[in-house]
Amino acid sequence: HCALVACATGFAILAPVSASAQTTVTATWKKGNANWSDAKRWTDSLTGYGYPKNSTTALFNVNFARGTATLTEAILINRLTMTGGTISGDFDLTVLGKSTLSKATLNGAGVTLFGTGATTTQSGALTLGAGRTLENDGTYSWASTLALRSGATFLNTGAVTSAGSSRTATGADATAQFINAGTFIKTGTGTTTFNTLQFVNRDSGTVDVQAGTLSIAGGGSSAGNFITSTGTGTVAFRGNYTLDGGTVSTYKVTFSGTGNTLATGASLSG
């Protein structure tokens, strides 16, 4: 059965049983505002399962398009296709496999965790409510706007790719953060802007700006590396950014605004 274990980042996650022993069930939220555990709100592809939950016999693919489901317990599912609506509650939601996020809101003080084997595509706008943490341990394709409310965190320990045309991430205040402890990759033309959102690159983090411009306008700090592994990418520090360590060796680097700091131990080229 599923057991509660501690992940490396300090959050609690649910460890799945072998998928081979489980039946895959598609569960669709009908509509309205209710607790996630309200079985009447779900339409299952197979009867008798109630609501998507931690089960030794079923693995759930969840479709969510409207309304609000409030978590009242920690939940582990296989897939999440969210094209609207809100998932709320002060509990964790762990996703093991493929996910799509668009016009979606994640609320509450818990963690939405996309596991090491998960592939997530954010094809539309995503909002993280006050105090919510989204943790990506897998691969995450970012292709639309991202908004973080007060105290919200996007934590990447896997790989996030921002490809194609311009996109923007915003934060409600200085307590909202995008934290990179894995790999962040900027590809394609256009500009990816962290506007009013702090960008923190930990010592384990690598930011690879391969094309276009990565514009960091919301401040933050880095103890990790900024590189250009291939191509002609530019990183633009636009104020109140501290380079605590690591290296900045992108194809091009620019500084503007005030409050940018290069601390002892950090190195700069490009």
JSON list of N, CA, C and O in Angstrom, two decimals, residues 34-79:
[
{"chain": "A", "resi": 34, "resn": "ALA", "atom": "N", "xyz": [-16.79, 21.63, -4.09]},
{"chain": "A", "resi": 34, "resn": "ALA", "atom": "CA", "xyz": [-17.01, 20.61, -3.07]},
{"chain": "A", "resi": 34, "resn": "ALA", "atom": "C", "xyz": [-15.67, 20.01, -2.67]},
{"chain": "A", "resi": 34, "resn": "ALA", "atom": "O", "xyz": [-14.63, 20.32, -3.26]},
{"chain": "A", "resi": 35, "resn": "ASN", "atom": "N", "xyz": [-15.69, 19.13, -1.67]},
{"chain": "A", "resi": 35, "resn": "ASN", "atom": "CA", "xyz": [-14.48, 18.42, -1.29]},
{"chain": "A", "resi": 35, "resn": "ASN", "atom": "C", "xyz": [-14.10, 17.41, -2.36]},
{"chain": "A", "resi": 35, "resn": "ASN", "atom": "O", "xyz": [-14.96, 16.79, -3.01]},
{"chain": "A", "resi": 36, "resn": "TRP", "atom": "N", "xyz": [-12.82, 17.23, -2.55]},
{"chain": "A", "resi": 36, "resn": "TRP", "atom": "CA", "xyz": [-12.30, 16.24, -3.51]},
{"chain": "A", "resi": 36, "resn": "TRP", "atom": "C", "xyz": [-12.90, 14.86, -3.21]},
{"chain": "A", "resi": 36, "resn": "TRP", "atom": "O", "xyz": [-13.16, 14.08, -4.14]},
{"chain": "A", "resi": 37, "resn": "SER", "atom": "N", "xyz": [-13.12, 14.55, -1.97]},
{"chain": "A", "resi": 37, "resn": "SER", "atom": "CA", "xyz": [-13.60, 13.23, -1.55]},
{"chain": "A", "resi": 37, "resn": "SER", "atom": "C", "xyz": [-15.10, 13.03, -1.75]},
{"chain": "A", "resi": 37, "resn": "SER", "atom": "O", "xyz": [-15.62, 11.95, -1.42]},
{"chain": "A", "resi": 38, "resn": "ASP", "atom": "N", "xyz": [-15.80, 14.01, -2.31]},
{"chain": "A", "resi": 38, "resn": "ASP", "atom": "CA", "xyz": [-17.24, 13.88, -2.58]},
{"chain": "A", "resi": 38, "resn": "ASP", "atom": "C", "xyz": [-17.42, 13.05, -3.85]},
{"chain": "A", "resi": 38, "resn": "ASP", "atom": "O", "xyz": [-17.29, 13.55, -4.97]},
{"chain": "A", "resi": 39, "resn": "ALA", "atom": "N", "xyz": [-17.74, 11.77, -3.68]},
{"chain": "A", "resi": 39, "resn": "ALA", "atom": "CA", "xyz": [-17.82, 10.85, -4.82]},
{"chain": "A", "resi": 39, "resn": "ALA", "atom": "C", "xyz": [-18.87, 11.26, -5.84]},
{"chain": "A", "resi": 39, "resn": "ALA", "atom": "O", "xyz": [-18.74, 10.95, -7.04]},
{"chain": "A", "resi": 40, "resn": "LYS", "atom": "N", "xyz": [-19.88, 12.00, -5.43]},
{"chain": "A", "resi": 40, "resn": "LYS", "atom": "CA", "xyz": [-20.94, 12.41, -6.35]},
{"chain": "A", "resi": 40, "resn": "LYS", "atom": "C", "xyz": [-20.44, 13.40, -7.39]},
{"chain": "A", "resi": 40, "resn": "LYS", "atom": "O", "xyz": [-21.09, 13.59, -8.42]},
{"chain": "A", "resi": 41, "resn": "ARG", "atom": "N", "xyz": [-19.32, 14.03, -7.13]},
{"chain": "A", "resi": 41, "resn": "ARG", "atom": "CA", "xyz": [-18.78, 15.03, -8.06]},
{"chain": "A", "resi": 41, "resn": "ARG", "atom": "C", "xyz": [-17.93, 14.43, -9.17]},
{"chain": "A", "resi": 41, "resn": "ARG", "atom": "O", "xyz": [-17.52, 15.12, -10.09]},
{"chain": "A", "resi": 42, "resn": "TRP", "atom": "N", "xyz": [-17.68, 13.12, -9.08]},
{"chain": "A", "resi": 42, "resn": "TRP", "atom": "CA", "xyz": [-16.78, 12.47, -10.03]},
{"chain": "A", "resi": 42, "resn": "TRP", "atom": "C", "xyz": [-17.52, 11.52, -10.96]},
{"chain": "A", "resi": 42, "resn": "TRP", "atom": "O", "xyz": [-18.44, 10.82, -10.54]},
{"chain": "A", "resi": 43, "resn": "THR", "atom": "N", "xyz": [-17.09, 11.46, -12.20]},
{"chain": "A", "resi": 43, "resn": "THR", "atom": "CA", "xyz": [-17.54, 10.44, -13.14]},
{"chain": "A", "resi": 43, "resn": "THR", "atom": "C", "xyz": [-16.35, 9.54, -13.43]},
{"chain": "A", "resi": 43, "resn": "THR", "atom": "O", "xyz": [-15.33, 9.97, -13.97]},
{"chain": "A", "resi": 44, "resn": "ASP", "atom": "N", "xyz": [-16.46, 8.27, -13.08]},
{"chain": "A", "resi": 44, "resn": "ASP", "atom": "CA", "xyz": [-15.36, 7.32, -13.27]},
{"chain": "A", "resi": 44, "resn": "ASP", "atom": "C", "xyz": [-15.59, 6.48, -14.50]},
{"chain": "A", "resi": 44, "resn": "ASP", "atom": "O", "xyz": [-16.72, 6.16, -14.88]},
{"chain": "A", "resi": 45, "resn": "SER", "atom": "N", "xyz": [-14.49, 6.10, -15.17]},
{"chain": "A", "resi": 45, "resn": "SER", "atom": "CA", "xyz": [-14.61, 5.20, -16.32]},
{"chain": "A", "resi": 45, "resn": "SER", "atom": "C", "xyz": [-15.01, 3.80, -15.87]},
{"chain": "A", "resi": 45, "resn": "SER", "atom": "O", "xyz": [-15.56, 3.02, -16.66]},
{"chain": "A", "resi": 46, "resn": "LEU", "atom": "N", "xyz": [-14.71, 3.46, -14.64]},
{"chain": "A", "resi": 46, "resn": "LEU", "atom": "CA", "xyz": [-15.14, 2.19, -14.05]},
{"chain": "A", "resi": 46, "resn": "LEU", "atom": "C", "xyz": [-15.87, 2.51, -12.76]},
{"chain": "A", "resi": 46, "resn": "LEU", "atom": "O", "xyz": [-15.43, 3.35, -11.98]},
{"chain": "A", "resi": 47, "resn": "THR", "atom": "N", "xyz": [-16.97, 1.83, -12.53]},
{"chain": "A", "resi": 47, "resn": "THR", "atom": "CA", "xyz": [-17.76, 2.12, -11.32]},
{"chain": "A", "resi": 47, "resn": "THR", "atom": "C", "xyz": [-17.13, 1.48, -10.09]},
{"chain": "A", "resi": 47, "resn": "THR", "atom": "O", "xyz": [-16.32, 0.57, -10.17]},
{"chain": "A", "resi": 48, "resn": "GLY", "atom": "N", "xyz": [-17.51, 2.02, -8.93]},
{"chain": "A", "resi": 48, "resn": "GLY", "atom": "CA", "xyz": [-17.12, 1.39, -7.69]},
{"chain": "A", "resi": 48, "resn": "GLY", "atom": "C", "xyz": [-15.89, 1.95, -7.02]},
{"chain": "A", "resi": 48, "resn": "GLY", "atom": "O", "xyz": [-15.48, 1.45, -5.96]},
{"chain": "A", "resi": 49, "resn": "TYR", "atom": "N", "xyz": [-15.30, 2.99, -7.62]},
{"chain": "A", "resi": 49, "resn": "TYR", "atom": "CA", "xyz": [-14.07, 3.52, -7.04]},
{"chain": "A", "resi": 49, "resn": "TYR", "atom": "C", "xyz": [-14.29, 4.80, -6.24]},
{"chain": "A", "resi": 49, "resn": "TYR", "atom": "O", "xyz": [-13.39, 5.26, -5.55]},
{"chain": "A", "resi": 50, "resn": "GLY", "atom": "N", "xyz": [-15.47, 5.41, -6.36]},
{"chain": "A", "resi": 50, "resn": "GLY", "atom": "CA", "xyz": [-15.76, 6.60, -5.58]},
{"chain": "A", "resi": 50, "resn": "GLY", "atom": "C", "xyz": [-15.05, 7.83, -6.11]},
{"chain": "A", "resi": 50, "resn": "GLY", "atom": "O", "xyz": [-15.44, 8.39, -7.12]},
{"chain": "A", "resi": 51, "resn": "TYR", "atom": "N", "xyz": [-13.97, 8.23, -5.46]},
{"chain": "A", "resi": 51, "resn": "TYR", "atom": "CA", "xyz": [-13.21, 9.41, -5.88]},
{"chain": "A", "resi": 51, "resn": "TYR", "atom": "C", "xyz": [-11.74, 9.03, -6.04]},
{"chain": "A", "resi": 51, "resn": "TYR", "atom": "O", "xyz": [-11.28, 8.01, -5.50]},
{"chain": "A", "resi": 52, "resn": "PRO", "atom": "N", "xyz": [-10.96, 9.81, -6.79]},
{"chain": "A", "resi": 52, "resn": "PRO", "atom": "CA", "xyz": [-9.54, 9.50, -6.95]},
{"chain": "A", "resi": 52, "resn": "PRO", "atom": "C", "xyz": [-8.81, 9.57, -5.62]},
{"chain": "A", "resi": 52, "resn": "PRO", "atom": "O", "xyz": [-8.83, 10.59, -4.94]},
{"chain": "A", "resi": 53, "resn": "LYS", "atom": "N", "xyz": [-8.18, 8.47, -5.25]},
{"chain": "A", "resi": 53, "resn": "LYS", "atom": "CA", "xyz": [-7.54, 8.39, -3.93]},
{"chain": "A", "resi": 53, "resn": "LYS", "atom": "C", "xyz": [-6.40, 7.38, -3.99]},
{"chain": "A", "resi": 53, "resn": "LYS", "atom": "O", "xyz": [-6.19, 6.71, -5.00]},
{"chain": "A", "resi": 54, "resn": "ASN", "atom": "N", "xyz": [-5.68, 7.29, -2.90]},
{"chain": "A", "resi": 54, "resn": "ASN", "atom": "CA", "xyz": [-4.58, 6.35, -2.82]},
{"chain": "A", "resi": 54, "resn": "ASN", "atom": "C", "xyz": [-5.15, 4.93, -2.67]},
{"chain": "A", "resi": 54, "resn": "ASN", "atom": "O", "xyz": [-5.87, 4.65, -1.74]},
{"chain": "A", "resi": 55, "resn": "SER", "atom": "N", "xyz": [-4.83, 4.08, -3.65]},
{"chain": "A", "resi": 55, "resn": "SER", "atom": "CA", "xyz": [-5.48, 2.78, -3.71]},
{"chain": "A", "resi": 55, "resn": "SER", "atom": "C", "xyz": [-4.48, 1.71, -4.14]},
{"chain": "A", "resi": 55, "resn": "SER", "atom": "O", "xyz": [-3.58, 1.96, -4.95]},
{"chain": "A", "resi": 56, "resn": "THR", "atom": "N", "xyz": [-4.65, 0.51, -3.60]},
{"chain": "A", "resi": 56, "resn": "THR", "atom": "CA", "xyz": [-3.81, -0.61, -4.00]},
{"chain": "A", "resi": 56, "resn": "THR", "atom": "C", "xyz": [-4.35, -1.28, -5.26]},
{"chain": "A", "resi": 56, "resn": "THR", "atom": "O", "xyz": [-3.66, -2.10, -5.86]},
{"chain": "A", "resi": 57, "resn": "THR", "atom": "N", "xyz": [-5.56, -0.92, -5.68]},
{"chain": "A", "resi": 57, "resn": "THR", "atom": "CA", "xyz": [-6.19, -1.58, -6.84]},
{"chain": "A", "resi": 57, "resn": "THR", "atom": "C", "xyz": [-6.39, -0.66, -8.03]},
{"chain": "A", "resi": 57, "resn": "THR", "atom": "O", "xyz": [-6.63, -1.15, -9.13]},
{"chain": "A", "resi": 58, "resn": "ALA", "atom": "N", "xyz": [-6.32, 0.66, -7.83]},
{"chain": "A", "resi": 58, "resn": "ALA", "atom": "CA", "xyz": [-6.60, 1.60, -8.92]},
{"chain": "A", "resi": 58, "resn": "ALA", "atom": "C", "xyz": [-5.56, 2.71, -8.97]},
{"chain": "A", "resi": 58, "resn": "ALA", "atom": "O", "xyz": [-5.04, 3.14, -7.95]},
{"chain": "A", "resi": 59, "resn": "LEU", "atom": "N", "xyz": [-5.26, 3.17, -10.20]},
{"chain": "A", "resi": 59, "resn": "LEU", "atom": "CA", "xyz": [-4.39, 4.29, -10.43]},
{"chain": "A", "resi": 59, "resn": "LEU", "atom": "C", "xyz": [-5.17, 5.28, -11.28]},
{"chain": "A", "resi": 59, "resn": "LEU", "atom": "O", "xyz": [-5.65, 4.94, -12.36]},
{"chain": "A", "resi": 60, "resn": "PHE", "atom": "N", "xyz": [-5.34, 6.51, -10.83]},
{"chain": "A", "resi": 60, "resn": "PHE", "atom": "CA", "xyz": [-6.31, 7.43, -11.41]},
{"chain": "A", "resi": 60, "resn": "PHE", "atom": "C", "xyz": [-5.68, 8.44, -12.37]},
{"chain": "A", "resi": 60, "resn": "PHE", "atom": "O", "xyz": [-4.66, 9.06, -12.07]},
{"chain": "A", "resi": 61, "resn": "ASN", "atom": "N", "xyz": [-6.34, 8.59, -13.53]},
{"chain": "A", "resi": 61, "resn": "ASN", "atom": "CA", "xyz": [-6.09, 9.69, -14.45]},
{"chain": "A", "resi": 61, "resn": "ASN", "atom": "C", "xyz": [-7.20, 10.71, -14.25]},
{"chain": "A", "resi": 61, "resn": "ASN", "atom": "O", "xyz": [-8.37, 10.40, -14.49]},
{"chain": "A", "resi": 62, "resn": "VAL", "atom": "N", "xyz": [-6.86, 11.91, -13.83]},
{"chain": "A", "resi": 62, "resn": "VAL", "atom": "CA", "xyz": [-7.86, 12.91, -13.44]},
{"chain": "A", "resi": 62, "resn": "VAL", "atom": "C", "xyz": [-8.01, 13.98, -14.51]},
{"chain": "A", "resi": 62, "resn": "VAL", "atom": "O", "xyz": [-7.02, 14.55, -14.98]},
{"chain": "A", "resi": 63, "resn": "ASN", "atom": "N", "xyz": [-9.28, 14.25, -14.88]},
{"chain": "A", "resi": 63, "resn": "ASN", "atom": "CA", "xyz": [-9.63, 15.36, -15.78]},
{"chain": "A", "resi": 63, "resn": "ASN", "atom": "C", "xyz": [-10.37, 16.42, -14.96]},
{"chain": "A", "resi": 63, "resn": "ASN", "atom": "O", "xyz": [-11.33, 16.11, -14.25]},
{"chain": "A", "resi": 64, "resn": "PHE", "atom": "N", "xyz": [-9.93, 17.67, -15.10]},
{"chain": "A", "resi": 64, "resn": "PHE", "atom": "CA", "xyz": [-10.52, 18.75, -14.31]},
{"chain": "A", "resi": 64, "resn": "PHE", "atom": "C", "xyz": [-10.61, 19.98, -15.19]},
{"chain": "A", "resi": 64, "resn": "PHE", "atom": "O", "xyz": [-9.63, 20.45, -15.74]},
{"chain": "A", "resi": 65, "resn": "ALA", "atom": "N", "xyz": [-11.85, 20.55, -15.31]},
{"chain": "A", "resi": 65, "resn": "ALA", "atom": "CA", "xyz": [-12.03, 21.68, -16.21]},
{"chain": "A", "resi": 65, "resn": "ALA", "atom": "C", "xyz": [-12.76, 22.87, -15.60]},
{"chain": "A", "resi": 65, "resn": "ALA", "atom": "O", "xyz": [-12.67, 23.97, -16.12]},
{"chain": "A", "resi": 66, "resn": "ARG", "atom": "N", "xyz": [-13.49, 22.65, -14.49]},
{"chain": "A", "resi": 66, "resn": "ARG", "atom": "CA", "xyz": [-14.25, 23.76, -13.91]},
{"chain": "A", "resi": 66, "resn": "ARG", "atom": "C", "xyz": [-14.61, 23.44, -12.47]},
{"chain": "A", "resi": 66, "resn": "ARG", "atom": "O", "xyz": [-14.57, 22.29, -12.04]},
{"chain": "A", "resi": 67, "resn": "GLY", "atom": "N", "xyz": [-14.96, 24.51, -11.72]},
{"chain": "A", "resi": 67, "resn": "GLY", "atom": "CA", "xyz": [-15.31, 24.33, -10.33]},
{"chain": "A", "resi": 67, "resn": "GLY", "atom": "C", "xyz": [-14.10, 24.30, -9.43]},
{"chain": "A", "resi": 67, "resn": "GLY", "atom": "O", "xyz": [-12.97, 24.56, -9.85]},
{"chain": "A", "resi": 68, "resn": "THR", "atom": "N", "xyz": [-14.32, 23.95, -8.16]},
{"chain": "A", "resi": 68, "resn": "THR", "atom": "CA", "xyz": [-13.25, 23.88, -7.17]},
{"chain": "A", "resi": 68, "resn": "THR", "atom": "C", "xyz": [-13.37, 22.58, -6.38]},
{"chain": "A", "resi": 68, "resn": "THR", "atom": "O", "xyz": [-14.42, 22.27, -5.83]},
{"chain": "A", "resi": 69, "resn": "ALA", "atom": "N", "xyz": [-12.28, 21.83, -6.34]},
{"chain": "A", "resi": 69, "resn": "ALA", "atom": "CA", "xyz": [-12.19, 20.63, -5.51]},
{"chain": "A", "resi": 69, "resn": "ALA", "atom": "C", "xyz": [-11.22, 20.91, -4.38]},
{"chain": "A", "resi": 69, "resn": "ALA", "atom": "O", "xyz": [-10.08, 21.31, -4.62]},
{"chain": "A", "resi": 70, "resn": "THR", "atom": "N", "xyz": [-11.66, 20.70, -3.14]},
{"chain": "A", "resi": 70, "resn": "THR", "atom": "CA", "xyz": [-10.84, 20.97, -1.97]},
{"chain": "A", "resi": 70, "resn": "THR", "atom": "C", "xyz": [-10.32, 19.67, -1.39]},
{"chain": "A", "resi": 70, "resn": "THR", "atom": "O", "xyz": [-11.10, 18.80, -0.99]},
{"chain": "A", "resi": 71, "resn": "LEU", "atom": "N", "xyz": [-9.00, 19.53, -1.36]},
{"chain": "A", "resi": 71, "resn": "LEU", "atom": "CA", "xyz": [-8.38, 18.33, -0.82]},
{"chain": "A", "resi": 71, "resn": "LEU", "atom": "C", "xyz": [-8.58, 18.28, 0.69]},
{"chain": "A", "resi": 71, "resn": "LEU", "atom": "O", "xyz": [-8.34, 19.25, 1.39]},
{"chain": "A", "resi": 72, "resn": "THR", "atom": "N", "xyz": [-8.99, 17.12, 1.18]},
{"chain": "A", "resi": 72, "resn": "THR", "atom": "CA", "xyz": [-9.13, 16.90, 2.62]},
{"chain": "A", "resi": 72, "resn": "THR", "atom": "C", "xyz": [-8.20, 15.80, 3.11]},
{"chain": "A", "resi": 72, "resn": "THR", "atom": "O", "xyz": [-8.27, 15.37, 4.27]},
{"chain": "A", "resi": 73, "resn": "GLU", "atom": "N", "xyz": [-7.32, 15.34, 2.23]},
{"chain": "A", "resi": 73, "resn": "GLU", "atom": "CA", "xyz": [-6.33, 14.33, 2.56]},
{"chain": "A", "resi": 73, "resn": "GLU", "atom": "C", "xyz": [-5.26, 14.38, 1.48]},
{"chain": "A", "resi": 73, "resn": "GLU", "atom": "O", "xyz": [-5.47, 14.93, 0.40]},
{"chain": "A", "resi": 74, "resn": "ALA", "atom": "N", "xyz": [-4.09, 13.81, 1.73]},
{"chain": "A", "resi": 74, "resn": "ALA", "atom": "CA", "xyz": [-3.05, 13.71, 0.71]},
{"chain": "A", "resi": 74, "resn": "ALA", "atom": "C", "xyz": [-3.49, 12.72, -0.36]},
{"chain": "A", "resi": 74, "resn": "ALA", "atom": "O", "xyz": [-4.02, 11.64, -0.05]},
{"chain": "A", "resi": 75, "resn": "ILE", "atom": "N", "xyz": [-3.27, 13.08, -1.63]},
{"chain": "A", "resi": 75, "resn": "ILE", "atom": "CA", "xyz": [-3.75, 12.27, -2.75]},
{"chain": "A", "resi": 75, "resn": "ILE", "atom": "C", "xyz": [-2.60, 12.01, -3.72]},
{"chain": "A", "resi": 75, "resn": "ILE", "atom": "O", "xyz": [-1.80, 12.89, -4.02]},
{"chain": "A", "resi": 76, "resn": "LEU", "atom": "N", "xyz": [-2.54, 10.77, -4.23]},
{"chain": "A", "resi": 76, "resn": "LEU", "atom": "CA", "xyz": [-1.59, 10.39, -5.27]},
{"chain": "A", "resi": 76, "resn": "LEU", "atom": "C", "xyz": [-2.37, 9.91, -6.49]},
{"chain": "A", "resi": 76, "resn": "LEU", "atom": "O", "xyz": [-3.26, 9.07, -6.38]},
{"chain": "A", "resi": 77, "resn": "ILE", "atom": "N", "xyz": [-2.05, 10.48, -7.68]},
{"chain": "A", "resi": 77, "resn": "ILE", "atom": "CA", "xyz": [-2.70, 10.08, -8.92]},
{"chain": "A", "resi": 77, "resn": "ILE", "atom": "C", "xyz": [-1.66, 9.82, -10.00]},
{"chain": "A", "resi": 77, "resn": "ILE", "atom": "O", "xyz": [-0.49, 10.17, -9.85]},
{"chain": "A", "resi": 78, "resn": "ASN", "atom": "N", "xyz": [-2.11, 9.24, -11.10]},
{"chain": "A", "resi": 78, "resn": "ASN", "atom": "CA", "xyz": [-1.21, 8.94, -12.20]},
{"chain": "A", "resi": 78, "resn": "ASN", "atom": "C", "xyz": [-1.04, 10.13, -13.13]},
{"chain": "A", "resi": 78, "resn": "ASN", "atom": "O", "xyz": [0.08, 10.56, -13.42]},
{"chain": "A", "resi": 79, "resn": "ARG", "atom": "N", "xyz": [-2.17, 10.69, -13.60]},
{"chain": "A", "resi": 79, "resn": "ARG", "atom": "CA", "xyz": [-2.13, 11.81, -14.55]},
{"chain": "A", "resi": 79, "resn": "ARG", "atom": "C", "xyz": [-3.09, 12.91, -14.12]},
{"chain": "A", "resi": 79, "resn": "ARG", "atom": "O", "xyz": [-4.11, 12.63, -13.49]}
]
